Amino acid sequence: MAHTAKNPDAGGVRARNSDQSGKAIASEKTKSAPENQGKSLPPKATLVRRWPQLRINRLTGRWRDYASGARGDNIESLLAFLGEAFQ
């Protein structure tokens, strides 16, 4: 038996609700980290291109560069490491 949707808006309502909850979660994430405002990681493509052996855990902030052996436990140390590479 073929399924025919009689209410085409039903899928749209579900999508809109999930979009709104997704936006709310994203805004909470940005509000919860005021100590990192002004300090941000370069885009992922730039990191991969310049440091192909760099691995970053974006949840915990731990990172390690397998090429140089450098490692750290937070984003601030990663930003310091990346800053040293540019000097």
Tab-separated table of C-alpha atoms in Angstrom:
chain	number	residue	atom	x	y	z
A	1	MET	CA	0.000	0.000	0.000
A	2	ALA	CA	1.499	3.301	-1.088
A	3	HIS	CA	1.790	6.108	1.426
A	4	THR	CA	0.413	9.434	0.318
A	5	ALA	CA	0.920	12.499	2.455
A	6	LYS	CA	-2.276	14.481	2.751
A	7	ASN	CA	-0.718	17.227	4.839
A	8	PRO	CA	2.415	18.561	3.099
A	9	ASP	CA	3.087	21.038	5.922
A	10	ALA	CA	3.655	18.306	8.500
A	11	GLY	CA	7.256	17.784	7.375
A	12	GLY	CA	7.877	21.516	7.189
A	13	VAL	CA	6.690	22.102	10.748
A	14	ARG	CA	8.986	19.395	12.027
A	15	ALA	CA	11.921	20.892	10.134
A	16	ARG	CA	11.201	24.388	11.430
A	17	ASN	CA	10.993	23.180	15.031
A	18	SER	CA	14.295	21.340	14.764
A	19	ASP	CA	15.920	24.370	13.135
A	20	GLN	CA	14.799	26.571	16.005
A	21	SER	CA	16.066	24.153	18.628
A	22	GLY	CA	19.344	23.814	16.723
A	23	LYS	CA	19.743	27.602	16.709
A	24	ALA	CA	19.011	27.735	20.431
A	25	ILE	CA	21.647	25.101	21.161
A	26	ALA	CA	24.187	26.893	18.965
A	27	SER	CA	23.534	30.203	20.698
A	28	GLU	CA	23.961	28.548	24.109
A	29	LYS	CA	27.314	27.129	23.034
A	30	THR	CA	28.580	30.525	21.934
A	31	LYS	CA	27.345	32.193	25.117
A	32	SER	CA	28.907	29.571	27.388
A	33	ALA	CA	32.524	30.278	26.385
A	34	PRO	CA	33.200	33.987	27.041
A	35	GLU	CA	36.868	33.301	27.879
A	36	ASN	CA	37.530	32.273	24.268
A	37	GLN	CA	35.899	35.295	22.666
A	38	GLY	CA	38.392	37.202	20.562
A	39	LYS	CA	40.535	34.093	20.313
A	40	SER	CA	39.536	31.670	17.633
A	41	LEU	CA	41.064	28.827	15.741
A	42	PRO	CA	41.814	29.264	12.066
A	43	PRO	CA	39.468	27.438	9.692
A	44	LYS	CA	39.882	23.663	9.599
A	45	ALA	CA	41.136	23.758	5.986
A	46	THR	CA	43.977	26.128	6.959
A	47	LEU	CA	44.981	23.925	9.886
A	48	VAL	CA	45.055	20.806	7.716
A	49	ARG	CA	47.043	22.527	4.987
A	50	ARG	CA	49.710	24.059	7.253
A	51	TRP	CA	49.857	21.388	9.977
A	52	PRO	CA	48.880	18.043	8.416
A	53	GLN	CA	49.880	16.066	11.535
A	54	LEU	CA	47.987	18.299	13.993
A	55	ARG	CA	45.071	16.634	15.784
A	56	ILE	CA	42.614	18.661	17.880
A	57	ASN	CA	39.856	17.429	20.147
A	58	ARG	CA	37.409	20.320	19.892
A	59	LEU	CA	35.356	19.102	22.871
A	60	THR	CA	38.145	18.921	25.443
A	61	GLY	CA	40.644	21.313	23.850
A	62	ARG	CA	43.463	18.779	23.893
A	63	TRP	CA	45.738	18.815	20.873
A	64	ARG	CA	48.905	17.194	19.581
A	65	ASP	CA	51.172	17.801	16.617
A	66	TYR	CA	52.668	14.455	15.657
A	67	ALA	CA	55.236	16.080	13.363
A	68	SER	CA	56.939	18.100	16.112
A	69	GLY	CA	55.778	16.202	19.198
A	70	ALA	CA	54.187	19.329	20.711
A	71	ARG	CA	51.012	18.846	22.734
A	72	GLY	CA	48.693	20.767	24.996
A	73	ASP	CA	45.601	20.552	27.150
A	74	ASN	CA	43.705	23.699	26.176
A	75	ILE	CA	42.907	26.023	23.311
A	76	GLU	CA	45.103	28.814	24.683
A	77	SER	CA	48.208	26.618	24.434
A	78	LEU	CA	47.197	25.648	20.898
A	79	LEU	CA	46.841	29.299	19.916
A	80	ALA	CA	50.294	29.966	21.398
A	81	PHE	CA	51.727	27.053	19.402
A	82	LEU	CA	50.108	28.276	16.197
A	83	GLY	CA	51.341	31.823	16.891
A	84	GLU	CA	54.925	30.610	17.284
A	85	ALA	CA	54.758	28.988	13.859
A	86	PHE	CA	53.998	32.347	12.234
A	87	GLN	CA	56.948	34.178	13.867
